[in-house]
PDB file of C-alpha atoms in Angstrom:
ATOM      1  CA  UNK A   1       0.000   0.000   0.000  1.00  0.00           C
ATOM      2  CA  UNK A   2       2.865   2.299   0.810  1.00  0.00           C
ATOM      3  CA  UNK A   3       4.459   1.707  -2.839  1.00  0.00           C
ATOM      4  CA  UNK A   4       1.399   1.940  -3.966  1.00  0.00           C
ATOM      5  CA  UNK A   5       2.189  -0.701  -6.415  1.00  0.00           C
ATOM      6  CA  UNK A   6      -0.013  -4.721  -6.285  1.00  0.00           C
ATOM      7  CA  UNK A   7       1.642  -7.593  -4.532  1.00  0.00           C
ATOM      8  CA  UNK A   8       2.407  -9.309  -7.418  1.00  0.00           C
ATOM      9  CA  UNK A   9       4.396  -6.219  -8.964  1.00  0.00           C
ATOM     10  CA  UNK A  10       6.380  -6.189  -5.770  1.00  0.00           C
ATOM     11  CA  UNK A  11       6.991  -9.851  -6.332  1.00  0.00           C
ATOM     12  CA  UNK A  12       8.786  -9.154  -9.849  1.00  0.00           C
ATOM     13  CA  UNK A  13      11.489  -6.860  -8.522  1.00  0.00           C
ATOM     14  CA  UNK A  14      13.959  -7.459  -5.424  1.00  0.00           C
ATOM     15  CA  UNK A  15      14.815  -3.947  -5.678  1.00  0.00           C
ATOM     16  CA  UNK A  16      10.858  -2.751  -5.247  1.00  0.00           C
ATOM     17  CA  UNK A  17       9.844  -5.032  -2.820  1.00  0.00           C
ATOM     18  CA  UNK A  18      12.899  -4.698  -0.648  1.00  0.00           C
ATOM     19  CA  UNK A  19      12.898  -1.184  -0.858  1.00  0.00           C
ATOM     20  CA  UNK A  20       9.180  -0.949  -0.070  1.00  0.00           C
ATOM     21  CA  UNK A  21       9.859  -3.249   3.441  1.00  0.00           C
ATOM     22  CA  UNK A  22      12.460  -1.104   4.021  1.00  0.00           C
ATOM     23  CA  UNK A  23      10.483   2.109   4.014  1.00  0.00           C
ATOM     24  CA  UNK A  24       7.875   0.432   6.545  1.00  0.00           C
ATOM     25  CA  UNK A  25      10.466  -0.741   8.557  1.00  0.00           C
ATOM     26  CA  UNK A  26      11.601   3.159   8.644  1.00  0.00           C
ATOM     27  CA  UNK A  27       8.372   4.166   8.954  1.00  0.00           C
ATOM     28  CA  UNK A  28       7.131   2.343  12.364  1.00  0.00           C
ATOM     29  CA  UNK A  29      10.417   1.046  13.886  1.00  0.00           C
ATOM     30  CA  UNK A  30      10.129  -2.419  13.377  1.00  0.00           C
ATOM     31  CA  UNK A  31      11.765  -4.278  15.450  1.00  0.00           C
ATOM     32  CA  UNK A  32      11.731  -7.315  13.370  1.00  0.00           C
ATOM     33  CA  UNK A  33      10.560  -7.937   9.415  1.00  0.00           C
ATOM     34  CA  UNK A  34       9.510 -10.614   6.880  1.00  0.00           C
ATOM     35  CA  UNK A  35      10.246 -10.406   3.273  1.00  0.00           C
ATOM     36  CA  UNK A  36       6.475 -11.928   2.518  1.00  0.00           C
ATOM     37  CA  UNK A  37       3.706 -13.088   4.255  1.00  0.00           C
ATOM     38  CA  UNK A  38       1.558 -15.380   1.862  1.00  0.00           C
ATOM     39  CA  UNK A  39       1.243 -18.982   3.134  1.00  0.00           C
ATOM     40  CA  UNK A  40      -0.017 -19.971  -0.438  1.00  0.00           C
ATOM     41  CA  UNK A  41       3.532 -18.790  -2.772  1.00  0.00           C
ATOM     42  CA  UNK A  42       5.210 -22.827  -1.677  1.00  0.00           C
ATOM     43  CA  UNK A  43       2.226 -24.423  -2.694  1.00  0.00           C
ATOM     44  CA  UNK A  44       1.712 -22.552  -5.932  1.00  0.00           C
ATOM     45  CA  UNK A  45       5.595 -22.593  -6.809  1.00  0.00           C
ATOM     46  CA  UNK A  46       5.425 -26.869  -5.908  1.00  0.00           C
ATOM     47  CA  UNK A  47       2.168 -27.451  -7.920  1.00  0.00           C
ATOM     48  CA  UNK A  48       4.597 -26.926 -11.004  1.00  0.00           C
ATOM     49  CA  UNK A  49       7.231 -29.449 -10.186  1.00  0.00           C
ATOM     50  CA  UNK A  50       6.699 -33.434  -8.999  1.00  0.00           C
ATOM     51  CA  UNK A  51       7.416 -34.808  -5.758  1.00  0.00           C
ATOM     52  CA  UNK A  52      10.814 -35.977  -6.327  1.00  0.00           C
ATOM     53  CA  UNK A  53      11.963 -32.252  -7.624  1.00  0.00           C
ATOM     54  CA  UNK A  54      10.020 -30.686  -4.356  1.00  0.00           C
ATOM     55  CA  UNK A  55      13.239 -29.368  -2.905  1.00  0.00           C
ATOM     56  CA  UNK A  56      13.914 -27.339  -6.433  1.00  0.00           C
ATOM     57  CA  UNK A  57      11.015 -24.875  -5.256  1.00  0.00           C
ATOM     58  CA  UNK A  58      12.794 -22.457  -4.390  1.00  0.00           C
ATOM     59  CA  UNK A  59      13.772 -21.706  -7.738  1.00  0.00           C
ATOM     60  CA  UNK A  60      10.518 -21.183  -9.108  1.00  0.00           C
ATOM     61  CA  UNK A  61       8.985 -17.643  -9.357  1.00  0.00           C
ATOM     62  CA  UNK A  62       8.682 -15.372  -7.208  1.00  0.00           C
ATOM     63  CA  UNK A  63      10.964 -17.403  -4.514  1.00  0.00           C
ATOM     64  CA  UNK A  64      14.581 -16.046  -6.241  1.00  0.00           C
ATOM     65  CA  UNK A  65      13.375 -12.122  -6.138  1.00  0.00           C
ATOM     66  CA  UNK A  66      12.043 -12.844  -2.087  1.00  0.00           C
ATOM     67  CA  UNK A  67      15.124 -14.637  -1.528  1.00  0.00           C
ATOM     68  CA  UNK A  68      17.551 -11.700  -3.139  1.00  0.00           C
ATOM     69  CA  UNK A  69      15.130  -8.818  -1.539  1.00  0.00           C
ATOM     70  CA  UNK A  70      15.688 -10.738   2.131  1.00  0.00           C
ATOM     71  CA  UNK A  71      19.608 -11.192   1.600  1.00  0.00           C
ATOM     72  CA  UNK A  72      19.495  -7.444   0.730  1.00  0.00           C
ATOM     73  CA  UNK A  73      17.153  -6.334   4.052  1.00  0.00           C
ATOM     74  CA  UNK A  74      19.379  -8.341   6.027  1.00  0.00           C
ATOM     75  CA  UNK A  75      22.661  -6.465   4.641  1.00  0.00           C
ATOM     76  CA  UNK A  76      20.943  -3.026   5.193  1.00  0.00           C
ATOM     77  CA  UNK A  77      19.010  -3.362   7.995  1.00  0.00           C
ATOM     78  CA  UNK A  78      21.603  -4.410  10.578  1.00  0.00           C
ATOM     79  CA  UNK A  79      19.453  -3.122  13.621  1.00  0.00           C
ATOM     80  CA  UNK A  80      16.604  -5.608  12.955  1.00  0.00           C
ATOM     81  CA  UNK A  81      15.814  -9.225  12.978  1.00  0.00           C
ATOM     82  CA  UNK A  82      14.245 -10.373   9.330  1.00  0.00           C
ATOM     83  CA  UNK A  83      12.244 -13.024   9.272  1.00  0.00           C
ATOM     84  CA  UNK A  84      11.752 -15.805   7.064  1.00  0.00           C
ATOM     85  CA  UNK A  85       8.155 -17.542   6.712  1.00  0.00           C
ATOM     86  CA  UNK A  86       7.981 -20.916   5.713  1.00  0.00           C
ATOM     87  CA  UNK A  87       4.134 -22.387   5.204  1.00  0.00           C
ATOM     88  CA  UNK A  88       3.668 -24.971   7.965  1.00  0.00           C
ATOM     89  CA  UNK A  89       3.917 -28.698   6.837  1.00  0.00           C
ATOM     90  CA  UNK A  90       0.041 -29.416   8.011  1.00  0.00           C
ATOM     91  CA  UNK A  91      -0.927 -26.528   5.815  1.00  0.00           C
ATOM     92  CA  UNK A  92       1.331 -27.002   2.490  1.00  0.00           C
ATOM     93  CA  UNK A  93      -0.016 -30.658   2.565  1.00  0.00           C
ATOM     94  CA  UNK A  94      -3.546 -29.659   2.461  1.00  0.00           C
ATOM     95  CA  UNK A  95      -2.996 -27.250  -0.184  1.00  0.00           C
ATOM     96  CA  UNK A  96      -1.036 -30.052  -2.291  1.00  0.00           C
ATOM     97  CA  UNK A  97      -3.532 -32.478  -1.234  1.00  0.00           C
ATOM     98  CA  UNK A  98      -0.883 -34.761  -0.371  1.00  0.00           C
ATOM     99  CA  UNK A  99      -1.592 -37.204   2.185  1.00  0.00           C
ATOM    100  CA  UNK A 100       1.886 -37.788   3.160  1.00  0.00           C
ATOM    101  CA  UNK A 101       4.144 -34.755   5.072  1.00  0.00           C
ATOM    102  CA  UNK A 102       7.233 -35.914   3.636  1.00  0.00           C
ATOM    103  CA  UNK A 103       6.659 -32.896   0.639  1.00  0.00           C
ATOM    104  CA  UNK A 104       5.933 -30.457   2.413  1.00  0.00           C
ATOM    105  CA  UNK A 105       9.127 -30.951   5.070  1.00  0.00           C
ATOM    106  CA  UNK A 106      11.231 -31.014   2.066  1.00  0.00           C
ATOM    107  CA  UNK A 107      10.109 -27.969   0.882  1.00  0.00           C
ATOM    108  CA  UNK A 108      10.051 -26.573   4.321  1.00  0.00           C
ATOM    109  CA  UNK A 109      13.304 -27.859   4.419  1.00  0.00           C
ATOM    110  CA  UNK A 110      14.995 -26.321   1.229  1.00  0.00           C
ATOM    111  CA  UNK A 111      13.465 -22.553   2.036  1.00  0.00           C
ATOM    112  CA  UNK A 112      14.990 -22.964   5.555  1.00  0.00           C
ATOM    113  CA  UNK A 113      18.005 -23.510   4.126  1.00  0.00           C
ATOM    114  CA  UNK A 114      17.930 -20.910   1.714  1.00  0.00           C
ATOM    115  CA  UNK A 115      16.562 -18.554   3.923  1.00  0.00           C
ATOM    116  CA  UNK A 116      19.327 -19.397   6.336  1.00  0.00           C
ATOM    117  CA  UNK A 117      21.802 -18.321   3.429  1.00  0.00           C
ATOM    118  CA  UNK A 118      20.221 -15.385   3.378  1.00  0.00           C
ATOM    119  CA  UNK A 119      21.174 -14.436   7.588  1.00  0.00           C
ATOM    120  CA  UNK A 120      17.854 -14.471   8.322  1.00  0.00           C
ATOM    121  CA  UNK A 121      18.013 -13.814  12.132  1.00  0.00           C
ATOM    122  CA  UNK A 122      14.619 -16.073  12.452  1.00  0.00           C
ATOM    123  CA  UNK A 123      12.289 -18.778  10.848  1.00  0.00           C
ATOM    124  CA  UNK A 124       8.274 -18.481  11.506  1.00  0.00           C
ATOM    125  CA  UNK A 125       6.944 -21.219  10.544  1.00  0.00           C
ATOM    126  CA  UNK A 126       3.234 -20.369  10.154  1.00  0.00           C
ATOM    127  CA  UNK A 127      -0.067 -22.656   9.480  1.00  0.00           C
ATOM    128  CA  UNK A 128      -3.774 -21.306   9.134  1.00  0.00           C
ATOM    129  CA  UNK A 129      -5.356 -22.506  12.084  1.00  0.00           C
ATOM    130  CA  UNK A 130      -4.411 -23.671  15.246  1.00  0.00           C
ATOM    131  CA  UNK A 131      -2.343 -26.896  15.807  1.00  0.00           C
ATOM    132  CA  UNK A 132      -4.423 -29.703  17.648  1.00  0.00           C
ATOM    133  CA  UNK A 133      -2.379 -31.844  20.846  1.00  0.00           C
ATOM    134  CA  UNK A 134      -3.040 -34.995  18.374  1.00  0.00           C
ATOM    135  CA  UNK A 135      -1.140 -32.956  15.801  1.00  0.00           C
ATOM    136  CA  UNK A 136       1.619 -31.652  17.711  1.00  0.00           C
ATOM    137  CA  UNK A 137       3.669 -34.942  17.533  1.00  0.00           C
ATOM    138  CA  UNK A 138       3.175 -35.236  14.277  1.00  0.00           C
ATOM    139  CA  UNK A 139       4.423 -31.306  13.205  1.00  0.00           C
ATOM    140  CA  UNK A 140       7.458 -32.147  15.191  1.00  0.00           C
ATOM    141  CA  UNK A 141       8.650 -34.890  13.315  1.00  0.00           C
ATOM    142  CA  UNK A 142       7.755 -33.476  10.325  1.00  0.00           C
ATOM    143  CA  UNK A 143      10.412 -30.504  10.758  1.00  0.00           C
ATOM    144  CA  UNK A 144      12.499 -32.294  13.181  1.00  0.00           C
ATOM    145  CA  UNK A 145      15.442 -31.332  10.482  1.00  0.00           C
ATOM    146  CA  UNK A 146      14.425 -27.738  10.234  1.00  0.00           C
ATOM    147  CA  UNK A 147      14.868 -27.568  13.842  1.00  0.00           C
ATOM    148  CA  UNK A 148      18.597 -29.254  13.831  1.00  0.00           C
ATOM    149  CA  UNK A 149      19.354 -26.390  11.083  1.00  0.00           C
ATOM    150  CA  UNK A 150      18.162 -23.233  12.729  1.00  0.00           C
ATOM    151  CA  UNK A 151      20.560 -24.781  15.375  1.00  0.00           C
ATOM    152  CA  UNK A 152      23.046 -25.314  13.150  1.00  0.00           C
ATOM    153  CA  UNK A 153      22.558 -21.319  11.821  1.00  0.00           C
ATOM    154  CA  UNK A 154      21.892 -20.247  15.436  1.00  0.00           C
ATOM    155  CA  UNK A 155      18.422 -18.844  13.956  1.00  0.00           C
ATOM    156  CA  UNK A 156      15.593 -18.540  16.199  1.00  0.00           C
ATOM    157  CA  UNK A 157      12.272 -20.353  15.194  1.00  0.00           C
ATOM    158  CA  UNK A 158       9.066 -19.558  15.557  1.00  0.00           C
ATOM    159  CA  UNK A 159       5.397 -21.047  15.023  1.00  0.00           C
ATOM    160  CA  UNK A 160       2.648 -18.874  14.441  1.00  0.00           C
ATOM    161  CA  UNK A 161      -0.696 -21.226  13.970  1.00  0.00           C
ATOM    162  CA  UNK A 162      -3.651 -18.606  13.275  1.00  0.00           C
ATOM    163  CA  UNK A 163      -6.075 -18.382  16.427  1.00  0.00           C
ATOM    164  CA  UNK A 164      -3.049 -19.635  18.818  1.00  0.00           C
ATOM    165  CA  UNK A 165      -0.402 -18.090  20.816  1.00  0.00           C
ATOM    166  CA  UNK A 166       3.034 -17.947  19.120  1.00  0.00           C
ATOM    167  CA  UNK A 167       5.311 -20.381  20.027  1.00  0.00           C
ATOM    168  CA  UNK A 168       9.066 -21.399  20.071  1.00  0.00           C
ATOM    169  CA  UNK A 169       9.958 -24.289  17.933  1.00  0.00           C
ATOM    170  CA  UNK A 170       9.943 -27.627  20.319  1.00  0.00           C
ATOM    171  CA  UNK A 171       9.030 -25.244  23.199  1.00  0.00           C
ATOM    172  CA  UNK A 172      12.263 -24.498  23.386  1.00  0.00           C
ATOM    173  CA  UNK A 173      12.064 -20.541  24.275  1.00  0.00           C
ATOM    174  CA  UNK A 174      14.723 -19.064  26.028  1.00  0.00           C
ATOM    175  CA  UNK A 175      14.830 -18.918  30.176  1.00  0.00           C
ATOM    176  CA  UNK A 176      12.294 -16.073  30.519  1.00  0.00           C
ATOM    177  CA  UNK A 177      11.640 -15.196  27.062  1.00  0.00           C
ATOM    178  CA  UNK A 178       7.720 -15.144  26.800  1.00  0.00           C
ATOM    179  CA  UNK A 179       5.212 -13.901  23.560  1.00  0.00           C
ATOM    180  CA  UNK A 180       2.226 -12.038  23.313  1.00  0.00           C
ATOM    181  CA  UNK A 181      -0.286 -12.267  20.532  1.00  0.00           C
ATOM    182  CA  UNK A 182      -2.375  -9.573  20.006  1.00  0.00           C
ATOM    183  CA  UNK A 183      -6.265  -9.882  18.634  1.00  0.00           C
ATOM    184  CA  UNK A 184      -7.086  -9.632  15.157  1.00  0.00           C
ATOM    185  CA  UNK A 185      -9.704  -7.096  15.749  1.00  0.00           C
ATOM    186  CA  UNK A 186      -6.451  -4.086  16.549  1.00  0.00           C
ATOM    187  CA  UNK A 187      -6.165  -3.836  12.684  1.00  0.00           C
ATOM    188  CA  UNK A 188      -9.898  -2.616  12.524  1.00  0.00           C
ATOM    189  CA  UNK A 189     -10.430  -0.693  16.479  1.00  0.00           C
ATOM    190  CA  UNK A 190     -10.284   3.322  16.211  1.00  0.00           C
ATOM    191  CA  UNK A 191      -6.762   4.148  16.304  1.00  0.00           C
ATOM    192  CA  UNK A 192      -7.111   5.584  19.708  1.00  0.00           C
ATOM    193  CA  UNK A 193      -8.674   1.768  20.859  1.00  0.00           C
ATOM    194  CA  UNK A 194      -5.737   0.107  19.536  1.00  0.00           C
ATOM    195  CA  UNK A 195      -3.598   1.570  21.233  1.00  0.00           C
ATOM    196  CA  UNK A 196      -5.417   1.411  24.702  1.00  0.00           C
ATOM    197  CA  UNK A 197      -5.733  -2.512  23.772  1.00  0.00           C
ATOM    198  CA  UNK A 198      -2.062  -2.748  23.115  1.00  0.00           C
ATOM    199  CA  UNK A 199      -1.059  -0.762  26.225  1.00  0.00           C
ATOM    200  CA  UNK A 200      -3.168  -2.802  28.935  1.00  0.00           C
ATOM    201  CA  UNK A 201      -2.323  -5.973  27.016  1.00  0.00           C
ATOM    202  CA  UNK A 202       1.283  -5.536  27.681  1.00  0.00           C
ATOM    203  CA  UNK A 203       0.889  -3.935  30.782  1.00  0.00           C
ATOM    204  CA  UNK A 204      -1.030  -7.301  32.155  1.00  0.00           C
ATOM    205  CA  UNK A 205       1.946  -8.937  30.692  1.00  0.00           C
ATOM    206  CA  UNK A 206       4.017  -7.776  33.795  1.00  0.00           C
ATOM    207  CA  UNK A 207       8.107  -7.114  33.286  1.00  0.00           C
ATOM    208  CA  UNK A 208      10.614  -9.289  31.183  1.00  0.00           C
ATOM    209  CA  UNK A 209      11.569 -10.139  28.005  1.00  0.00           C
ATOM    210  CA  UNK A 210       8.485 -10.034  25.610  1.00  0.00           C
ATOM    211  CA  UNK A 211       7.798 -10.614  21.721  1.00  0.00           C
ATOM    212  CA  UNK A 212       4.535  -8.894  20.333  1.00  0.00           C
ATOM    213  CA  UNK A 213       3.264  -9.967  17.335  1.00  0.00           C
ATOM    214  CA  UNK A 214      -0.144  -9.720  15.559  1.00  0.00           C
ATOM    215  CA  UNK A 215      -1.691 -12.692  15.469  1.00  0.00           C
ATOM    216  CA  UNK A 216      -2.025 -12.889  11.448  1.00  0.00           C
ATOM    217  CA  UNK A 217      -0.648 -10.503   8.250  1.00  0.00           C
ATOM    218  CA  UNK A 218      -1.884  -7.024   8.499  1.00  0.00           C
ATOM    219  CA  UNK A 219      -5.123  -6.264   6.047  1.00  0.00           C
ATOM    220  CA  UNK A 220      -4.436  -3.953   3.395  1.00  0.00           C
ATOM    221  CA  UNK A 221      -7.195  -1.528   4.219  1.00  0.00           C
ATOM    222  CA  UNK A 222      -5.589  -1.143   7.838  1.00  0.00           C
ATOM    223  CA  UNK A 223      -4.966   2.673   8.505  1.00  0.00           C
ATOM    224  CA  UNK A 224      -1.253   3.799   9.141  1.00  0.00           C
ATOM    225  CA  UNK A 225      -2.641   5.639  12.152  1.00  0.00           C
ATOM    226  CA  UNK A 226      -3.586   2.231  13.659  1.00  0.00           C
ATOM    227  CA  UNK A 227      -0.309   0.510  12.678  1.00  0.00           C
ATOM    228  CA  UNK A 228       1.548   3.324  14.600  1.00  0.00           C
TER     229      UNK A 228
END
């Protein structure tokens, strides 16, 4: 919205779109940034190649120009952790109506990797709707190797599951580190209500260490005022 250019014209140039998160970032003092937020671009990109070529995603369009705009927000913004979302296995299977994970971990695989290339500071590892306790096994072992590799790259991962808290990886958060999740409904409160919400809701929070995070991608009709 701030380029005032269409996601997918953003998605042809590494130049545009990092220079467009890089004006946000200016803009409201990020703290930390992804290069793109759509949980649908694996799926799309795999749909094109067959199961044994999964891994090769990455090299499908757009993945190259959001892999060369996050290797360039890394370089330039120094000061602030960027992000790298992967689409959860449980959600990259449905949407390749696979029945079997093993896909959608080596996909989740390969863009780890290449995101930890990058020096991505973080992995977020994100699904559409909260993980069930007879799925959490399951999700586990499915990126048990992403995990050994953001050790391996000393990156930090994250899950974000869409109507749960965010989580570390494994539940392995560090001593004291908690996170907050904030309702969807900030993006579309008064500006002035957004902020109360925010203030109380880290107030209640109490001292210590703390990630915020929305709890899913910001609406493009959300007013600047709000996100300030």
């Amino acid at each position: 919205r701030m380029a005032q250019l269409p996601e997918e014209n953003l998605l042809e140039s590494p130049t545009t779109l990092a220079g467009a998160l890089r004006d946000a970032q200016r803009l409201f003092g990020y703290d930390a940034l992804v290069s793109h937020f759509d949980v649908g671009l694996a799926a799309r990109a795999c749909v094109q190649l067959t199961a044994d070529r999964a891994d090769q995603f990455v090299n499908e369009k757009p993945w190259p120009v959001i892999l060369e705009a996050t290797r360039r927000l890394v370089k330039e913004l120094n000061q602030t952790v960027i992000m790298g979302v992967l689409t959860g296995p449980l959600t990259l299977s449905r949407q390749l109506g696979d029945r079997s994970l093993d896909r959608a971990a080596q996909t989740a695989m390969a863009l780890g990797r290449a995101y930890a290339e990058c020096g991505v500071g973080s992995l977020l590892v994100v699904e559409e709707r909260a993980i069930t306790p007879e799925e959490e096994d399951l999700f586990a072992r499915t990126l048990r190797s992403l995990w050994n590799l953001t050790e391996y790259f000393q990156i930090t991962p994250l899950v974000l599951a869409r109507g749960a808290a965010l989580t570390s990886a494994g539940r392995l958060a560090p001593a004291g580190l908690r996170f907050l999740v904030l309702p969807e409904s900030l993006f579309t409160d008064p500006p002035d209500a957004a902020v109360a919400l925010v203030q109380r809701t880290v107030a209640e929070a109490g001292p210590g260490p703390l990630i915020v995070s929305t709890a899913w991608e910001v609406p493009p009709e959300t007013s600047p005022e709000t996100l300030r």
